[in-house]
Short mmCIF file of C-alpha atoms in Angstrom, two decimals:
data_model
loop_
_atom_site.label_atom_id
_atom_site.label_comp_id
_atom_site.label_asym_id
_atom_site.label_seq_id
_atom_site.Cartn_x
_atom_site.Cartn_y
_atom_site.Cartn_z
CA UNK Z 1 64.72 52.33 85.27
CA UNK Z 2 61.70 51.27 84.68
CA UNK Z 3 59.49 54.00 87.08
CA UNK Z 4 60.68 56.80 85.00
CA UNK Z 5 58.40 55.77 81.66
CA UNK Z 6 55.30 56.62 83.83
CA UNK Z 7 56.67 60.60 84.59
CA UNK Z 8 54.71 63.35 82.33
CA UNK Z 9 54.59 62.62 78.62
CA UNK Z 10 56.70 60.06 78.92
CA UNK Z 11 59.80 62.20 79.35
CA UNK Z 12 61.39 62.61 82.45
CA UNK Z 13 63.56 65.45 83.15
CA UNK Z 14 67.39 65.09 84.88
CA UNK Z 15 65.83 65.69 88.05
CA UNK Z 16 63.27 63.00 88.03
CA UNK Z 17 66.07 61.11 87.01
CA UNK Z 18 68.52 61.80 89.47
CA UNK Z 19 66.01 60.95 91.99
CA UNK Z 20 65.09 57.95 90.42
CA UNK Z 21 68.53 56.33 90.10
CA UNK Z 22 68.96 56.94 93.60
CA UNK Z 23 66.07 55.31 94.87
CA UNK Z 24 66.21 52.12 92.67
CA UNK Z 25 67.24 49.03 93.02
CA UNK Z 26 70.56 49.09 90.68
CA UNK Z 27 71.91 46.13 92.15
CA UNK Z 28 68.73 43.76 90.88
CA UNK Z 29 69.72 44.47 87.40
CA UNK Z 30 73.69 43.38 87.66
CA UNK Z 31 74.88 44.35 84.12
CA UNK Z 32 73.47 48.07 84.39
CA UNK Z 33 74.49 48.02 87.82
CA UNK Z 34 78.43 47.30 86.72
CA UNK Z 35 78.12 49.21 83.83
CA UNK Z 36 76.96 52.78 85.73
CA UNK Z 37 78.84 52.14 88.23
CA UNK Z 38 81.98 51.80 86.38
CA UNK Z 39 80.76 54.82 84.13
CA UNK Z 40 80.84 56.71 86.90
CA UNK Z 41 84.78 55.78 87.61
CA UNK Z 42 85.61 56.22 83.83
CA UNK Z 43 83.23 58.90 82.60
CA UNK Z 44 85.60 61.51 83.21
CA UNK Z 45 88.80 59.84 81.92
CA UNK Z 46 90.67 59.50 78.29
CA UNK Z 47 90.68 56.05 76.88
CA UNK Z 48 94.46 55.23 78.68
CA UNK Z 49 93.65 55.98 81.76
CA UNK Z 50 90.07 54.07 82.15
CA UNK Z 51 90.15 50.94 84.83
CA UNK Z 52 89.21 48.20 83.00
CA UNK Z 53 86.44 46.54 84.16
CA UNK Z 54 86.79 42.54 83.76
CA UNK Z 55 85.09 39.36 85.30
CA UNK Z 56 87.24 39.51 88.26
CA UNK Z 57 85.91 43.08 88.89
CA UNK Z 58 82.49 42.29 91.31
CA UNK Z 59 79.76 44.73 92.89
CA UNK Z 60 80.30 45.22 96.66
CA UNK Z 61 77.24 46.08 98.85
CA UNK Z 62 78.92 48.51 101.71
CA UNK Z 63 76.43 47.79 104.13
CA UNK Z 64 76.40 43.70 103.62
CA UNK Z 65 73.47 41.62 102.26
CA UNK Z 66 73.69 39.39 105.71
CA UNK Z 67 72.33 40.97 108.49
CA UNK Z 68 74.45 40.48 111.46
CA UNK Z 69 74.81 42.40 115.03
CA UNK Z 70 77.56 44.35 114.28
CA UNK Z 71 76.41 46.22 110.95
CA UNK Z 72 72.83 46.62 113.14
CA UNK Z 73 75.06 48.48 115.75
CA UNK Z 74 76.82 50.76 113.14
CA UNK Z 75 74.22 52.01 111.32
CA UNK Z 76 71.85 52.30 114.18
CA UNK Z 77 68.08 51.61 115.30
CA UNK Z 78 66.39 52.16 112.10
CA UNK Z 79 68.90 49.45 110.64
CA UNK Z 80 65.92 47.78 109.85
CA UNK Z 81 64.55 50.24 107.65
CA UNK Z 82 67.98 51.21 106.53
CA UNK Z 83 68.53 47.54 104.81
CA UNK Z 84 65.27 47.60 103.45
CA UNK Z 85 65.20 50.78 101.71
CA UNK Z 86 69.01 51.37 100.59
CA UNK Z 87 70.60 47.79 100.41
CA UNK Z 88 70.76 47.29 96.65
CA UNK Z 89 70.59 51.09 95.45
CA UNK Z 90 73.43 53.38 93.91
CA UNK Z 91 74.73 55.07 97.64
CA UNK Z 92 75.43 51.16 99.16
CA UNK Z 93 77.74 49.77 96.12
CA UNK Z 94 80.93 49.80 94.91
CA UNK Z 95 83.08 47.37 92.81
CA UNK Z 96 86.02 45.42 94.05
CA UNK Z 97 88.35 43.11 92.82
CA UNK Z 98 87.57 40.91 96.22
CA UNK Z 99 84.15 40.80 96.93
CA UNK Z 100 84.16 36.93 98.66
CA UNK Z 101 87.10 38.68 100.80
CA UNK Z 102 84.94 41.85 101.93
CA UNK Z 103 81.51 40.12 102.41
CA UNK Z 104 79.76 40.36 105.67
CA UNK Z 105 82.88 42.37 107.25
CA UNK Z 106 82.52 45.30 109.79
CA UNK Z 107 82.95 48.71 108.09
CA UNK Z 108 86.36 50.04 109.18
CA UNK Z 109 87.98 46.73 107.80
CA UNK Z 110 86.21 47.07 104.58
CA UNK Z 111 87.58 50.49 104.68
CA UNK Z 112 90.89 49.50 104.92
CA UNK Z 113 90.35 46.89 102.11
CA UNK Z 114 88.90 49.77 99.87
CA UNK Z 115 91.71 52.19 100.73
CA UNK Z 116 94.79 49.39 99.91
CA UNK Z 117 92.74 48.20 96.86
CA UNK Z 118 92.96 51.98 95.54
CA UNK Z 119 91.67 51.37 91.82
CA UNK Z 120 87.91 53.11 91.86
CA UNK Z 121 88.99 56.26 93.24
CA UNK Z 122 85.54 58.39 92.07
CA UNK Z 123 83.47 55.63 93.28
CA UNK Z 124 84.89 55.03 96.83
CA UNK Z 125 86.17 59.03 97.80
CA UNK Z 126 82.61 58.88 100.27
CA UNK Z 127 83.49 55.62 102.00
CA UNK Z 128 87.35 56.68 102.55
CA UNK Z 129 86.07 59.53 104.18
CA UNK Z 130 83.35 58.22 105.93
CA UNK Z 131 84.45 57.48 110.02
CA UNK Z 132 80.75 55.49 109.82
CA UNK Z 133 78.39 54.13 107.80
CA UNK Z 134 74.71 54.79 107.96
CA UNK Z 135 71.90 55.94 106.49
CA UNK Z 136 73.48 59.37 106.35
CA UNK Z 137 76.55 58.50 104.72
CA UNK Z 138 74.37 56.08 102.11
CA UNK Z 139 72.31 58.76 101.08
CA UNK Z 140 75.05 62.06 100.66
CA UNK Z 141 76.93 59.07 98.28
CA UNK Z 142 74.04 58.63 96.48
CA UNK Z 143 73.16 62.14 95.84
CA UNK Z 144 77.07 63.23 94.83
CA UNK Z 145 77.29 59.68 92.45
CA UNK Z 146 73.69 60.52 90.97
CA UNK Z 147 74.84 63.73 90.13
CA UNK Z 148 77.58 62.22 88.02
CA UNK Z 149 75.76 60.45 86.26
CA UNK Z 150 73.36 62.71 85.63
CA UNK Z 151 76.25 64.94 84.06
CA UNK Z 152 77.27 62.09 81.80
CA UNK Z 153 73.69 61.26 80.59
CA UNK Z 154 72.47 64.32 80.55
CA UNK Z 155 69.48 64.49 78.54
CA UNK Z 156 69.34 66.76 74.95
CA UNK Z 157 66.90 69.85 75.21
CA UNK Z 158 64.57 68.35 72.81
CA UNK Z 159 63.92 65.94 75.00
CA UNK Z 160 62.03 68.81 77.26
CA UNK Z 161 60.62 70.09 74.57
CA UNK Z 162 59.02 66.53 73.51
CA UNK Z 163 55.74 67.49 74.31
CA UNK Z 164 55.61 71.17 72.04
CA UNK Z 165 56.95 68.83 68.89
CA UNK Z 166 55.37 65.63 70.30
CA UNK Z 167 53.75 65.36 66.61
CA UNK Z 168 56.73 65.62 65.17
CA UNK Z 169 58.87 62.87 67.23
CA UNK Z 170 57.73 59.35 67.38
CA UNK Z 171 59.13 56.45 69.56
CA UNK Z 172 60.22 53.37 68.10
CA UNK Z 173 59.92 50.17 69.46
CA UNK Z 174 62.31 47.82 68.09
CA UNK Z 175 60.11 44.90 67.12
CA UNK Z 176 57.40 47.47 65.29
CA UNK Z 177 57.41 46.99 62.10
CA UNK Z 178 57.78 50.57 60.52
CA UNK Z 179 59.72 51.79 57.37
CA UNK Z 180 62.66 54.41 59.00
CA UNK Z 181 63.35 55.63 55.72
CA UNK Z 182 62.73 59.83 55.35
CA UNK Z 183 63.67 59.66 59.37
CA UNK Z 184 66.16 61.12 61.48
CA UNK Z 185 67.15 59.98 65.19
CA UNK Z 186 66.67 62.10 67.78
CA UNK Z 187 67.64 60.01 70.72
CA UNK Z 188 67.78 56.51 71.67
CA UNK Z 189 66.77 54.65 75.62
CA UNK Z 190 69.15 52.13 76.39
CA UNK Z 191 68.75 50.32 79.68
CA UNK Z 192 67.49 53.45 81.21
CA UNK Z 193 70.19 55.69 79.37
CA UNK Z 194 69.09 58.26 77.29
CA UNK Z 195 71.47 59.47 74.27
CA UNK Z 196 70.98 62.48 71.84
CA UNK Z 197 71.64 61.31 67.90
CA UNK Z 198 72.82 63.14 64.79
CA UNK Z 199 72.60 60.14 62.57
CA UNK Z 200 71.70 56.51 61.91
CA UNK Z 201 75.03 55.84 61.71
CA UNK Z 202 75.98 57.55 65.32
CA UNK Z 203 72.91 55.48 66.43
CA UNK Z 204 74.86 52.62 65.69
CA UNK Z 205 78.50 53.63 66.98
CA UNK Z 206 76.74 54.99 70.47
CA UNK Z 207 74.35 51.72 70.96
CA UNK Z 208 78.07 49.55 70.07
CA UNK Z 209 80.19 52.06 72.78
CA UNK Z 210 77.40 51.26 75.57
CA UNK Z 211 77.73 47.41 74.88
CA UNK Z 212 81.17 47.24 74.45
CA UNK Z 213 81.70 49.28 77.92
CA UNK Z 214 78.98 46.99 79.73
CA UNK Z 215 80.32 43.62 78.51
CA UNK Z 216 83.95 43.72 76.28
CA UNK Z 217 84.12 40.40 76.84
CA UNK Z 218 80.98 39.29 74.69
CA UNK Z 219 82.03 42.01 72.05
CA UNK Z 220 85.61 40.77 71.90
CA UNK Z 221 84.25 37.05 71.00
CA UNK Z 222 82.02 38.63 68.38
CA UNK Z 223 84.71 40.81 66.90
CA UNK Z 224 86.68 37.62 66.75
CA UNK Z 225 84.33 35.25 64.89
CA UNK Z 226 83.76 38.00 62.13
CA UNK Z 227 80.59 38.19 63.74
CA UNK Z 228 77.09 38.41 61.25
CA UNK Z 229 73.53 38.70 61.11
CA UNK Z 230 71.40 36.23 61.74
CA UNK Z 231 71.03 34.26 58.10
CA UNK Z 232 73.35 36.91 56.70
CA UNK Z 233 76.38 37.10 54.69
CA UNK Z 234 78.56 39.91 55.22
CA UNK Z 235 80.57 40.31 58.16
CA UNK Z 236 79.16 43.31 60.57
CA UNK Z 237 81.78 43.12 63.51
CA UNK Z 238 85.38 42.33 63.31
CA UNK Z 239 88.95 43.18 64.27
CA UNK Z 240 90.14 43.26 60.23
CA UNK Z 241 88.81 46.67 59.50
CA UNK Z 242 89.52 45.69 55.37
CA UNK Z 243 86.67 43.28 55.64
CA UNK Z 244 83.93 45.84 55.42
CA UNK Z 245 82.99 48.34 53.41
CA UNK Z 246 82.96 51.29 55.76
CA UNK Z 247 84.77 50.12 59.32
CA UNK Z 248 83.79 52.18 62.62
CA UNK Z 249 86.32 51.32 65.34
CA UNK Z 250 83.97 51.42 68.72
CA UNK Z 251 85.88 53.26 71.41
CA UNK Z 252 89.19 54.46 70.79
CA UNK Z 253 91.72 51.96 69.84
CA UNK Z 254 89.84 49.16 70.76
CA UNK Z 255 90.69 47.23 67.56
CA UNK Z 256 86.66 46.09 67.09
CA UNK Z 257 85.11 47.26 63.97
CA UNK Z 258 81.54 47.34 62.96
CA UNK Z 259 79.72 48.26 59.58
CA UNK Z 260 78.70 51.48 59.28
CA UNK Z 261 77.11 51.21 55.97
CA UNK Z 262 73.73 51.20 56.63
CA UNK Z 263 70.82 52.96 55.77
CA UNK Z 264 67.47 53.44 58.72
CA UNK Z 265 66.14 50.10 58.58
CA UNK Z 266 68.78 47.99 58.68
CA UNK Z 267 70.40 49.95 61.63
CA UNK Z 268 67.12 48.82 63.86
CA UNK Z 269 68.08 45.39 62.01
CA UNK Z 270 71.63 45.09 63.29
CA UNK Z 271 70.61 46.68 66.88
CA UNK Z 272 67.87 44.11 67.22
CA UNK Z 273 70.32 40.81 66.57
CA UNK Z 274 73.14 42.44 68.88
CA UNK Z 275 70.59 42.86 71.77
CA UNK Z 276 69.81 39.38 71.46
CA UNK Z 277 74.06 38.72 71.73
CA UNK Z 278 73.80 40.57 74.98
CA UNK Z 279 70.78 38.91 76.62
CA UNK Z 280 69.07 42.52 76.07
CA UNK Z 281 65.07 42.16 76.04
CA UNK Z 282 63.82 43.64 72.88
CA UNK Z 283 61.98 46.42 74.91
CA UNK Z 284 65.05 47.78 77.09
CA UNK Z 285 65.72 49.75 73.63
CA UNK Z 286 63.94 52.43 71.94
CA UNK Z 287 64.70 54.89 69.63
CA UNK Z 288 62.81 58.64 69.44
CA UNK Z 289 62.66 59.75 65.49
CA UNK Z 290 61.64 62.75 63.49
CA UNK Z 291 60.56 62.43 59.69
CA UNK Z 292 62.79 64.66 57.38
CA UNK Z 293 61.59 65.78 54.23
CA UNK Z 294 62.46 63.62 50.80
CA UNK Z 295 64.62 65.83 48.71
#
């Protein structure tokens, strides 16, 4: 979320986050929109019991996209403004596994849809409850699904303390070109998500996890074709854990493997060509570091 780089030093707190994910436009950027939104389902659950979220999994706008006399009836004379202002944010969408089905239909029969469909039980426990829907029942969703998410991501304390060691932690772009070595991660921004770090190599695992849960599909293919760098040799994702050196299964018995022998630089490395697998721009990633002292 792209407002939140212009809050005080840079940093915003979970506050100015919360508030920002529930006033943006989530559904204008469709992979973070599937992937928080099915975060938010699975965030709480062990590996067995996650939904999995496929291509036949869609986002569902609540309030439809079409305008049409009966929605303008339910949620009443400021529909207008309603549409405008909460249409593609977090408190107006779901996922289904029938969008074309639900489309432009009135609320109670979506809710019946919802309710039979029964999968995304975190997600849609507002709309099964909900007799109406309006700009009251759009914003108490988004304020109860912000607040999960905000308890996922929440962000690491030395992120509020940025600006008292602000000489000490430096933010990484990953195109600069800057020698990591004598550095330590502190946290990483991925598509809006900050994550606190202990390593290089949990750099690497976390950055894999958030890609594999956004789109398994394009990490499955790589996994499969012993996936490499770009003009390199050595395979860096697989599902034959013997043919690296030191395999890191992402997620829990996923069966995909990546190459966790790395050192600073070639972790950005690795990042940088996996973005471009994802249709990630370059600048949807950066990483916060600290310099350690050369023993």
């Amino acid at each position: 979320m792209a407002s939140l780089a212009n809050t005080k030093d840079g940093v915003p707190s979970n506050k100015d986050f919360e508030d920002s994910l529930k006033k943006f436009e989530l559904y204008k950027n469709s992979k973070l929109c599937k992937y928080l939104l099915s975060t938010i389902e699975n965030g709480n659950l062990n590996f067995k019991e996650r939904i999995e979220i496929d291509e036949n999994i869609t986002i569902e706008h609540i309030m439809p996209r079409n305008k049409t006399s009966y929605w303008r009836n339910e949620v009443g004379t400021n529909y207008d403004e309603v549409y405008d202002k909460y249409l593609n944010t977090l408190g107006n969408l779901t996922l289904t596994g029938y969008n074309s089905e639900l489309s432009d239909k009135p609320f109670k029969n979506k809710k019946i849809s919802i309710e039979e469909f029964g999968k995304f039980n975190t997600l849609n426990k507002d709309i099964k409850n909900c007799a109406i829907w309006n700009e009251d029942s759009i914003v108490k969703r988004a304020d109860r699904l912000a607040n999960i998410v905000c308890e996922i991501f929440s962000l690491p304390q030395e992120v509020f303390d940025y600006k008292i060691v602000e000489d000490e932690i430096k933010q990484i772009n990953i195109d600069d070109k800057i020698d990591l070595t004598f550095t330590k991660p502190v946290y990483f921004n991925l598509l809006g998500e900050m994550v606190d770090l202990t390593s290089y190599g949990d750099l690497i695992k976390k950055v894999s996890n958030i890609l594999y849960y956004q789109d398994s599909t394009t990490m499955k293919k790589l996994a499969q074709n012993n996936w490499k760098l770009p003009n390199g040799t050595s395979v860096q994702i697989t599902n034959d854990p013997k043919k690296l050196n030191k395999a890191i299964e992402i997620d829990e018995n996923s069966g995909i493997y990546i190459e966790g022998t790395k050192n600073a630089n070639a972790v950005i490395t690795f990042i940088k060509a996996i973005l471009s697998e994802f249709d990630i721009a370059h600048d949807d990633f950066t990483v916060f570091t600290k310099k350690v002292k050369n023993k």
